[in-house]
CSV table of C-alpha atoms in Angstrom, one decimal:
chain,number,residue,atom,x,y,z
A,29,MET,CA,55.9,34.9,89.8
A,30,LYS,CA,53.7,31.9,90.5
A,31,ASN,CA,53.5,28.9,88.0
A,32,SER,CA,50.1,28.5,86.4
A,33,LYS,CA,48.3,25.3,87.1
A,34,PRO,CA,47.9,22.7,84.2
A,35,ARG,CA,44.3,22.1,82.9
A,36,PRO,CA,42.7,19.0,84.0
A,37,LYS,CA,42.7,16.1,81.4
A,38,ASN,CA,39.0,15.6,81.6
A,39,LEU,CA,38.3,19.2,80.6
A,40,ILE,CA,40.3,18.8,77.4
A,41,SER,CA,38.6,15.7,76.4
A,42,SER,CA,35.1,17.2,76.8
A,43,SER,CA,36.1,20.1,74.5
A,44,VAL,CA,37.2,17.7,71.8
A,45,ILE,CA,34.0,15.7,72.1
A,46,THR,CA,32.0,18.9,71.8
A,47,VAL,CA,33.7,19.8,68.5
A,48,ILE,CA,33.1,16.4,67.1
A,49,VAL,CA,29.4,16.4,68.0
A,50,ILE,CA,28.9,19.8,66.4
A,51,SER,CA,30.7,18.7,63.2
A,52,LEU,CA,28.5,15.6,63.0
A,53,ALA,CA,25.4,17.7,63.6
A,54,VAL,CA,26.4,20.0,60.7
A,55,CYS,CA,27.0,17.1,58.4
A,56,ILE,CA,23.6,15.5,59.2
A,57,LEU,CA,21.9,18.9,58.6
A,58,LEU,CA,23.5,19.2,55.2
A,59,ILE,CA,22.5,15.7,54.2
A,60,VAL,CA,18.9,16.3,55.3
A,61,ARG,CA,18.7,19.5,53.3
A,62,SER,CA,20.0,17.9,50.1
A,63,ILE,CA,17.4,15.1,50.4
A,64,TYR,CA,14.4,17.4,51.0
A,65,ALA,CA,15.5,20.4,48.9
A,66,PRO,CA,12.9,21.2,46.2
A,67,SER,CA,13.9,20.0,42.7
A,68,SER,CA,15.1,22.5,40.0
A,69,PRO,CA,12.7,23.7,37.3
A,70,THR,CA,14.4,21.4,34.8
A,71,ASP,CA,13.9,18.4,37.0
A,72,SER,CA,10.2,19.3,37.5
A,73,ALA,CA,9.6,19.6,33.8
A,74,THR,CA,11.2,16.2,33.1
A,75,GLU,CA,9.1,14.6,35.7
A,76,ILE,CA,5.9,16.2,34.3
A,77,SER,CA,6.8,15.1,30.8
A,78,ARG,CA,7.4,11.6,32.1
A,79,VAL,CA,4.0,11.5,33.8
A,80,GLU,CA,2.2,12.9,30.7
A,81,SER,CA,3.9,10.3,28.5
A,82,ALA,CA,2.7,7.5,30.8
A,83,ASN,CA,-0.8,8.9,30.7
A,84,ASN,CA,-0.8,9.1,26.9
A,85,ASP,CA,0.5,5.5,26.6
A,86,ALA,CA,-2.3,4.4,28.9
A,87,ALA,CA,-4.9,6.2,26.7
A,88,LEU,CA,-3.5,4.7,23.5
A,89,ILE,CA,-3.7,1.2,25.0
A,90,ASP,CA,-7.3,1.9,26.0
A,91,THR,CA,-8.1,3.2,22.5
A,92,ASN,CA,-6.6,0.2,20.7
A,93,ALA,CA,-8.5,-2.1,23.0
A,94,SER,CA,-11.7,-0.6,21.8
A,95,ILE,CA,-10.9,-1.0,18.1
A,96,LYS,CA,-12.4,-4.2,16.6
A,97,VAL,CA,-9.9,-6.3,14.5
A,98,PRO,CA,-11.5,-7.1,11.2
A,99,ASN,CA,-12.3,-10.7,10.5
A,100,ILE,CA,-10.0,-11.3,7.5
A,101,THR,CA,-11.1,-14.9,7.1
A,102,ALA,CA,-14.8,-13.9,6.8
A,103,GLU,CA,-14.0,-11.1,4.3
A,104,ARG,CA,-11.9,-13.5,2.2
A,105,ALA,CA,-14.7,-16.1,2.2
A,106,ALA,CA,-17.3,-13.5,1.1
A,107,GLU,CA,-15.0,-12.3,-1.7
A,108,ARG,CA,-14.5,-15.8,-3.0
A,109,ALA,CA,-18.2,-16.5,-2.9
A,110,PHE,CA,-18.8,-13.3,-5.0
A,111,TYR,CA,-16.3,-14.3,-7.6
A,112,LYS,CA,-17.5,-17.9,-7.7
A,113,LYS,CA,-21.0,-16.6,-8.7
A,114,LYS,CA,-19.4,-14.4,-11.3
A,115,PHE,CA,-17.4,-17.4,-12.6
A,116,ALA,CA,-20.5,-19.6,-12.9
A,117,LYS,CA,-22.1,-17.1,-15.4
A,118,MET,CA,-18.9,-16.6,-17.4
A,119,ALA,CA,-18.1,-20.3,-17.7
A,120,LYS,CA,-21.0,-20.9,-20.0
A,121,ASN,CA,-19.1,-19.3,-22.8
A,122,PHE,CA,-16.1,-21.7,-22.4
A,123,THR,CA,-15.3,-25.4,-22.8
A,124,PHE,CA,-13.1,-27.1,-20.2
A,125,ALA,CA,-10.6,-29.8,-20.9
A,126,LYS,CA,-8.3,-31.8,-18.6
A,127,ASP,CA,-6.7,-35.2,-19.0
A,128,ASP,CA,-5.2,-37.7,-16.6
A,129,PHE,CA,-1.7,-36.3,-17.1
A,130,GLN,CA,-2.5,-32.7,-16.3
A,131,ASP,CA,-2.6,-31.2,-12.8
A,132,LYS,CA,-4.8,-28.3,-14.0
A,133,GLY,CA,-7.3,-28.1,-16.9
A,134,TRP,CA,-7.8,-25.4,-19.5
A,135,TYR,CA,-10.7,-23.1,-20.5
A,136,THR,CA,-11.1,-22.3,-24.2
A,137,HIS,CA,-13.7,-19.8,-25.5
A,138,LYS,CA,-16.4,-21.5,-27.6
A,139,ASN,CA,-15.7,-19.1,-30.4
A,140,PHE,CA,-12.1,-20.5,-30.6
A,141,GLY,CA,-13.5,-23.9,-31.6
A,142,LYS,CA,-14.3,-25.3,-35.0
A,143,LYS,CA,-15.4,-21.9,-36.2
A,144,ALA,CA,-11.9,-20.5,-35.8
A,145,ALA,CA,-10.1,-23.6,-37.2
A,146,ARG,CA,-9.9,-22.3,-40.8
A,147,ARG,CA,-9.0,-18.7,-40.3
A,148,LYS,CA,-6.1,-16.4,-39.4
A,149,THR,CA,-6.8,-15.3,-35.9
A,150,LEU,CA,-5.7,-14.8,-32.3
A,151,LYS,CA,-6.8,-17.0,-29.4
A,152,ALA,CA,-6.4,-16.9,-25.7
A,153,HIS,CA,-6.2,-20.0,-23.4
A,154,VAL,CA,-7.0,-19.8,-19.7
A,155,ARG,CA,-5.7,-22.4,-17.1
A,156,GLU,CA,-8.0,-23.1,-14.2
A,157,ASP,CA,-5.8,-21.2,-11.8
A,158,GLY,CA,-6.1,-18.0,-13.9
A,159,PHE,CA,-2.9,-18.2,-16.0
A,160,ILE,CA,-3.5,-17.0,-19.5
A,161,TYR,CA,-1.5,-17.1,-22.7
A,162,LEU,CA,-1.9,-15.9,-26.3
A,163,GLU,CA,-1.9,-18.0,-29.5
A,164,SER,CA,-1.4,-16.7,-33.1
A,165,GLN,CA,-2.8,-18.8,-35.8
A,166,PHE,CA,-2.0,-18.4,-39.5
A,167,TYR,CA,-4.1,-20.2,-42.1
A,168,GLY,CA,-3.5,-20.2,-45.8
A,169,ASN,CA,-2.5,-22.0,-49.0
A,170,ASP,CA,1.2,-21.6,-48.4
A,171,TRP,CA,3.7,-21.3,-45.6
A,172,ILE,CA,5.0,-17.9,-44.4
A,173,PHE,CA,6.7,-19.4,-41.3
A,174,HIS,CA,5.7,-16.6,-39.0
A,175,ASN,CA,7.5,-16.4,-35.6
A,176,HIS,CA,5.8,-13.4,-34.0
A,177,ILE,CA,3.0,-10.9,-34.6
A,178,LYS,CA,2.6,-7.1,-34.5
A,179,VAL,CA,-0.7,-5.7,-33.2
A,180,LYS,CA,-2.2,-2.2,-33.6
A,181,VAL,CA,-4.9,-1.5,-31.1
A,182,GLY,CA,-6.4,1.9,-32.0
A,183,SER,CA,-3.2,4.1,-32.0
A,184,LEU,CA,-1.2,1.6,-29.7
A,185,TYR,CA,1.5,-0.5,-31.3
A,186,LEU,CA,2.6,-3.8,-29.7
A,187,SER,CA,4.9,-6.6,-30.7
A,188,SER,CA,5.0,-10.2,-29.4
A,189,PRO,CA,8.2,-12.0,-28.5
A,190,LYS,CA,9.7,-14.2,-31.3
A,191,ILE,CA,9.2,-17.9,-31.2
A,192,GLU,CA,11.4,-19.5,-33.9
A,193,SER,CA,10.1,-22.4,-36.0
A,194,TYR,CA,12.3,-25.0,-34.3
A,195,ASN,CA,10.8,-24.2,-30.9
A,196,LYS,CA,8.2,-26.6,-29.5
A,197,ASN,CA,5.8,-23.7,-29.2
A,198,ASN,CA,5.8,-23.0,-32.9
A,199,LYS,CA,4.0,-25.7,-34.8
A,200,GLN,CA,3.2,-26.2,-38.5
A,201,GLN,CA,0.9,-28.7,-40.1
A,202,TYR,CA,-0.9,-29.1,-43.4
A,203,GLU,CA,-3.7,-30.9,-45.0
A,204,GLY,CA,-3.7,-31.1,-48.8
A,205,ASP,CA,-3.2,-27.5,-50.0
A,206,THR,CA,-4.1,-26.0,-46.6
A,207,PHE,CA,-1.4,-24.9,-44.1
A,208,TRP,CA,-1.6,-24.0,-40.5
A,209,GLU,CA,1.0,-22.2,-38.3
A,210,ASN,CA,0.3,-22.0,-34.6
A,211,VAL,CA,2.6,-20.0,-32.3
A,212,TYR,CA,2.0,-20.3,-28.5
A,213,TYR,CA,3.3,-17.5,-26.3
A,214,ARG,CA,2.8,-19.4,-23.0
A,215,GLU,CA,6.4,-19.3,-21.9
A,216,THR,CA,7.4,-15.8,-23.1
A,217,GLY,CA,4.3,-13.8,-22.4
A,218,ASP,CA,2.6,-11.6,-25.0
A,219,ASN,CA,3.9,-8.2,-24.0
A,220,GLY,CA,0.4,-6.9,-23.0
A,221,ILE,CA,-1.4,-7.8,-26.3
A,222,ILE,CA,-4.3,-9.7,-24.6
A,223,GLN,CA,-5.0,-6.9,-22.0
A,224,ALA,CA,-4.8,-4.2,-24.7
A,225,ILE,CA,-7.4,-5.9,-26.8
A,226,ALA,CA,-9.6,-6.6,-23.8
A,227,ASP,CA,-9.5,-2.9,-22.7
A,228,SER,CA,-10.3,-1.6,-26.2
A,229,THR,CA,-12.9,-3.8,-27.9
A,230,SER,CA,-14.5,-0.7,-29.4
A,231,LYS,CA,-11.3,0.1,-31.3
A,232,PRO,CA,-10.1,-1.5,-34.5
A,233,VAL,CA,-7.4,-4.2,-33.9
A,234,LYS,CA,-5.1,-5.0,-36.8
A,235,VAL,CA,-2.7,-8.0,-36.7
A,236,ARG,CA,0.4,-8.6,-38.8
A,237,PHE,CA,1.8,-12.2,-39.0
A,238,GLU,CA,5.6,-11.6,-39.4
A,239,GLY,CA,7.1,-14.4,-41.6
A,240,ARG,CA,10.6,-15.1,-42.8
A,241,LYS,CA,10.0,-13.3,-46.1
A,242,PHE,CA,6.4,-12.5,-46.2
A,243,ASN,CA,3.8,-10.9,-43.9
A,244,ARG,CA,0.0,-11.2,-43.8
A,245,ASP,CA,-2.4,-8.8,-42.2
A,246,ILE,CA,-5.9,-9.3,-40.7
A,247,VAL,CA,-8.4,-7.2,-38.8
A,248,LEU,CA,-10.0,-8.9,-35.8
A,249,THR,CA,-13.8,-9.2,-35.9
A,250,ALA,CA,-16.0,-7.9,-33.1
A,251,GLU,CA,-16.6,-11.5,-32.1
A,252,GLU,CA,-12.9,-12.3,-31.9
A,253,LYS,CA,-12.2,-9.2,-29.8
A,254,GLN,CA,-15.0,-10.0,-27.4
A,255,SER,CA,-13.8,-13.6,-27.1
A,256,ILE,CA,-10.3,-12.4,-26.1
A,257,LYS,CA,-11.9,-10.0,-23.6
A,258,ASP,CA,-14.0,-12.7,-22.1
A,259,SER,CA,-10.9,-14.9,-21.7
A,260,TYR,CA,-9.0,-12.1,-20.0
A,261,GLU,CA,-11.9,-11.4,-17.6
A,262,LEU,CA,-12.2,-15.1,-16.8
A,263,SER,CA,-8.5,-15.2,-16.0
A,264,VAL,CA,-8.9,-12.3,-13.5
A,265,VAL,CA,-11.9,-14.0,-11.8
A,266,LEU,CA,-10.0,-17.4,-11.5
A,267,LYS,CA,-7.1,-15.6,-9.9
A,268,LYS,CA,-9.4,-14.1,-7.3
A,269,ILE,CA,-10.8,-17.6,-6.5
A,270,ASN,CA,-7.4,-19.3,-6.5
A,271,PRO,CA,-4.9,-16.7,-5.1
């Protein structure tokens, strides 16, 4: 039996190289297919949504660009001019007082002047920036030392805060047999009394001065109610001019 001849070395090497080349070709083919393979339906939907969103954003930017921004400064100037004209007509019914030690002056209705000095009444005072406060004035031949009031406007009942007689906003004075008690609700507010009267001048307004032991009642006249309403409206206008 004859011995078989060994294979040449160069033949073995070429076979190995062939295998390696085929393997590389297969790998390259798989990579190319993964890159150029069509996307899944989910991926396609995501991409479409992304494109539509971008288009919508572009449309929104274009729409906003076409909207004119209002000129706030011009509108505010026009509003102030309107209220200044209104104020000029209303101011004729008021006196204005300001001294060298005050930053702001005060408007007082002309009906609250000498005519109201010797009567039980309610008054309203308006500062030039629109702040308003109520005053209750008792007048009589004896003290009652009132420290607050109760008001009935139509069927509505209201009560002011209490200002005790030792408070700087509760003042008493007399002249012979005549006595005055003036209570100023400028620091406490009036619990809506001014506005209630201003909103209901056609309704009867009854006021009770609550004293230590005694009470006194009055009914506001049409003139007094109108004066309070005018004062309230002046306050509103001044606040529009001086925000």
